[in-house]
């Protein structure tokens, strides 16, 4: 039950549908584990303190901040990263819309937005503009002014190009 | 969807909405940023930063740190003491502090270790002995001789880094005969870029005597030079690679100490070394917009024609020069356009302080002064009973004119911008007619489209070179050191090549910036890339196209002059049914020579006057803007919302509509940040808010609706007639909101950011003075 | 950024949790969503060698109109339709905490015990070391009010004021058993930003309980901050009221957070309106009195005099709105 101070013990994580066994200490943060141990570098580190949303992943389908999540506490849960929401070939409708609507500029915030907005549309297929704005208000973007991000999400919801 | 008044599209790609070519990689997390790269055996470096604002270093003892298990190297300043800086005339930085620290956050030592935790522990084991020196957190105190100047290079024992005095015409005479004058004093907190990707660098020294550096930089070429200078390694043995960059906005344009340190640590250890900043590192590295005080006096005649400007600026430089000499000039020279100003006097001083250095940030040098000027003009308009639009129009710089300080103005669609913004915003029905708390305001803008002079080499060498290679596979590889940092320059480069050669966009491959193969472009700053790279790319593509046309001529028997490119083919102009496929033409052209090569370059034409500082602000073209903002103020709390911005912008011909809109929207967001809440907040020399929680970047709900009105006519020298749209779009945002606040509540706010508490205070002061919210007084 | 090593414990029942806590106290912290604790740990603020994770303690879950488990995520609370229609104020507050991403992990229990904030405290280790550590972490002086030997860190949780005005209680478990504490008296009203609350070191919040009367009240929450998300409250005003058919005030409660070291109720002031037909003059009087009583200090983004002034405006607006008193238009 108690896991020793800094002691690395085995943990099983299901990431993007694949269960991996690895060894990590109690203080291992999910973001570090994804990027450093599993080389899933699509999840970005913008601040490490919960203040940017670049590190958004899903735990059991819910978008959360991987920089504020202890890896051990999500063992046995379903973890999905940007790599996991990307189809084997091509792009998801939302990803396509992000490209076509100019919702990505420097792109560093983009995986986080895609994770947040994909979950939004799954749970609320027809959000209003204020609902979209509220839903993405934990993801910072410094390039776009959010306008084209909101547009891309709305266009996807409405099934228009 | 093209606006009805857009120029008729005459190109296949140029002028349309072209999604970013690397977009699919970005939306899937596959785009590779510096921290995504991992070199085998890499060490992690961390920096020990000064806790003192100003101190003389007596000794640094690193023995304990060096002896710790897992620590590979510890570096202090004396190993690489060669000074560097982005401008050759102001080399005042060292990679690590030598002799002295100059701000809280200045780098004292660096450690490379097996992992971050080990490196951090090692930092704590370093012992530093210092003698505290007086700190100078404010520029005011530094304008006279001080006990301990921050730099020896300060003018006459002061902390003044740069002083600019300019006088054109006769300002005093103009004021003496003026019908009306106005004086505005503005105070501007520093703001910072706050890109989402923290700085990151990897360096790898290899046994062949070479050094490879991957870095999140927007100016790979200056980094290349600085590495060579400081490390004493010739440039050809250094290879700089720019991976994808997560935003720059000017903050990644100076060569930065950590990039040099990272390389030095790799040289020291023989292993790859990575350094990744945390947010606090990013904030104290700063190089953002300067905290500034300006004092603007403007004289006009009875018709509201500008007679003279008399401007002073006191600019808080922080610890280093950075781009500061340019900043000091820009605060003066960029204040005039889009207006004709016959008499002009400027006194600008940039003063070193013991704060994190300021530098170049989007719309560098043109933002703060513009705010004060535009508020001053609105005040004059009101007092003279002239509509703010009319006043601006009367003063508009004509196309193909020269300013009093010898700027060469070629294209300007400023008056078209004014007309579009006025009409679309319904200005005449709104201005001074909305109920208390609601208002509209006009703000205008002007910015350089590229700087005429390269910083580091003779203007005879081109500022940008583009190489193309077309081979049997039909692809066209494009090499150029231009730095896409999210603004879409890769896409534009590809689109120009595809447009000219007539091929599909997916045939064009923009190769990653790599100094070993990319010909020099001096990077993403001063809004130069579209103009300069665009011209170089067009030239290179035309040369490739001509090779294809010559081959097609051989195949068809028609002379080259009668051939033209069409989509994926070359055809006879008057007999379009006679055509050669692109591939067939390419393969024919390759006979004997193999893969086709083509090159293009851009030099800007000679321009500018013959006086000290004449080159500052000279540009091959300028952008113009007229924005209207509409605000809604809660007059009891001071909380306000910007509801809509009508953004009329002249970037010449729109080359990629999607990208231009994106730049305008992003610029408005950044401008609103500075207007409404962003501030580098200091207590003395100490930065109080080095985090994305306490530094208030606006949220989606705070964004206004934005209507882009792209009304520019073709620029005669711009690629396809295009000009910049990366920085200029920020400038007009702030005064548009500032003037709208005045229309709403009758107060002109001159202390940025204008947070709700200040709005309320302004209203209270006005009420106490008995002044009504509307009407002259 | 990295965390210093700690031992991680994962009990699965309340009893197991508190007995573990009893053994480890005070060298441990509970971790619920971790959205407050982990940033603080990354900045090495009062780091402890043991973390007890509440993740697996199923008794801490569950939402009903009578009870909300401590481990209920704010995101769950704000989207629970039944709860939302019964306790509008609580849900308004929950929906304004941080960001949707933080609320997906952040819990009710964690929100009640969110660390008090101060811009000299919520800083990295090197930052704090450079200035000299303060009373609240590793040091012996206060940078905000240097003359005083106490801490003025600001209570910044959004939920507590809204629960306090409903007379909700927290169920607390400790090694010696369980007890109930009204939310309104959970916090240390002596104004100490370090002590913050009256829980013993090993005590655990199990749930929040709502008295039946709570459902008869109308509540609201108004939050002042610079940005509509991310930002902690610079002021948070919760009110709850019930009126008779003729508009007479039967019950009125007011709690103000984000200003001082604890969320503060103003029962003496609100009582004056009970039994009366409310008028805007009386509401104004109440608001003015609150404004005069509160004492924010300069340790958050907005200046204290402004926050204080806004306390008056927000209280007036909230109370007028909840009591349906028309405000004269200016
Ligand atoms: C960017 C950002 C913005 C934020 N903005 C806001 C905001 O606007 N308003 C706001 O209120 N909060 C804000 N927070 C703080 C925090 O996210 C929330 O308060 C959240 O509800 C805390 O819950 P948690 O479960 O994550 O707490 P944790 O971090 O797990 O715990 C917080 C504290 O409570 C203790 N604790 C937790 N559960 C229990 C329990 N059941 N019994 C006893 N002790 C317990 C912990 O030991 C710890 O001391 C913000 C955080 C971030 C990162
Ligand atoms: S109020 Fe004083 S003691 Fe408390 S956290 Fe702030 S500086 Fe430290
Ligand atoms: S990296 Fe997780 S929120 Fe910024
Ligand atoms: S696209 Fe650059 S931060 Fe969003």
Short mmCIF file of N, CA and C and ligand atoms in Angstrom, two decimals, chain A residues 31 44-56 65-68 138, chain B residues 279 692, chain C residues 42 101 230, ligand 3:
data_model
loop_
_atom_site.label_atom_id
_atom_site.label_comp_id
_atom_site.label_asym_id
_atom_site.label_seq_id
_atom_site.Cartn_x
_atom_site.Cartn_y
_atom_site.Cartn_z
N UNK A 31 3.01 13.67 -17.35
CA UNK A 31 3.59 14.33 -18.52
C UNK A 31 5.03 13.86 -18.76
N UNK A 44 2.55 18.40 -25.07
CA UNK A 44 3.57 19.44 -24.90
C UNK A 44 3.66 19.94 -23.47
N UNK A 45 4.84 20.47 -23.16
CA UNK A 45 5.09 21.04 -21.83
C UNK A 45 5.24 22.55 -22.01
N UNK A 46 4.24 23.29 -21.57
CA UNK A 46 4.30 24.74 -21.74
C UNK A 46 4.61 25.45 -20.45
N UNK A 47 4.28 24.84 -19.31
CA UNK A 47 4.48 25.56 -18.05
C UNK A 47 4.75 24.65 -16.87
N UNK A 48 4.26 23.43 -16.94
CA UNK A 48 4.45 22.47 -15.87
C UNK A 48 3.65 22.78 -14.60
N UNK A 49 2.80 23.79 -14.64
CA UNK A 49 2.12 24.22 -13.42
C UNK A 49 0.61 24.36 -13.57
N UNK A 50 0.06 23.79 -14.61
CA UNK A 50 -1.39 23.85 -14.76
C UNK A 50 -1.90 25.14 -15.37
N UNK A 51 -1.01 25.93 -15.94
CA UNK A 51 -1.44 27.26 -16.37
C UNK A 51 -1.47 27.47 -17.88
N UNK A 52 -1.37 26.39 -18.67
CA UNK A 52 -1.39 26.61 -20.12
C UNK A 52 -2.21 25.60 -20.92
N UNK A 53 -2.35 24.40 -20.44
CA UNK A 53 -3.16 23.41 -21.16
C UNK A 53 -2.45 22.68 -22.28
N UNK A 54 -1.18 22.99 -22.53
CA UNK A 54 -0.45 22.32 -23.61
C UNK A 54 -0.31 20.82 -23.35
N UNK A 55 -0.40 20.43 -22.09
CA UNK A 55 -0.13 19.04 -21.72
C UNK A 55 -1.40 18.21 -21.61
N UNK A 56 -2.51 18.72 -22.16
CA UNK A 56 -3.79 18.04 -21.98
C UNK A 56 -3.81 16.62 -22.57
N UNK A 65 -4.95 17.74 -17.07
CA UNK A 65 -3.59 18.25 -17.25
C UNK A 65 -2.59 17.19 -16.82
N UNK A 66 -1.80 16.71 -17.77
CA UNK A 66 -0.87 15.65 -17.40
C UNK A 66 0.27 16.18 -16.53
N UNK A 67 0.49 17.50 -16.53
CA UNK A 67 1.57 18.04 -15.69
C UNK A 67 1.18 18.10 -14.23
N UNK A 68 -0.12 17.94 -13.95
CA UNK A 68 -0.57 17.95 -12.56
C UNK A 68 -1.18 16.59 -12.19
N UNK A 138 -9.21 26.62 -20.74
CA UNK A 138 -8.07 26.15 -19.95
C UNK A 138 -6.85 25.91 -20.81
N UNK B 279 9.00 28.08 -16.89
CA UNK B 279 8.35 29.36 -17.19
C UNK B 279 9.03 30.55 -16.55
N UNK B 692 2.39 32.05 -15.96
CA UNK B 692 1.24 32.26 -16.85
C UNK B 692 -0.07 32.37 -16.08
N UNK C 42 5.82 21.48 -6.58
CA UNK C 42 6.85 21.75 -7.60
C UNK C 42 7.64 23.01 -7.23
N UNK C 101 -10.05 22.22 -17.35
CA UNK C 101 -9.06 21.15 -17.22
C UNK C 101 -8.68 20.94 -15.76
N UNK C 230 -8.92 30.70 -15.38
CA UNK C 230 -7.61 30.60 -14.73
C UNK C 230 -7.55 31.30 -13.37
S1 LIG D 3 2.22 22.13 -19.06
FE1 LIG D 3 0.48 21.44 -18.05
S2 LIG D 3 -0.78 23.15 -17.97
FE2 LIG D 3 1.06 23.95 -18.81
#
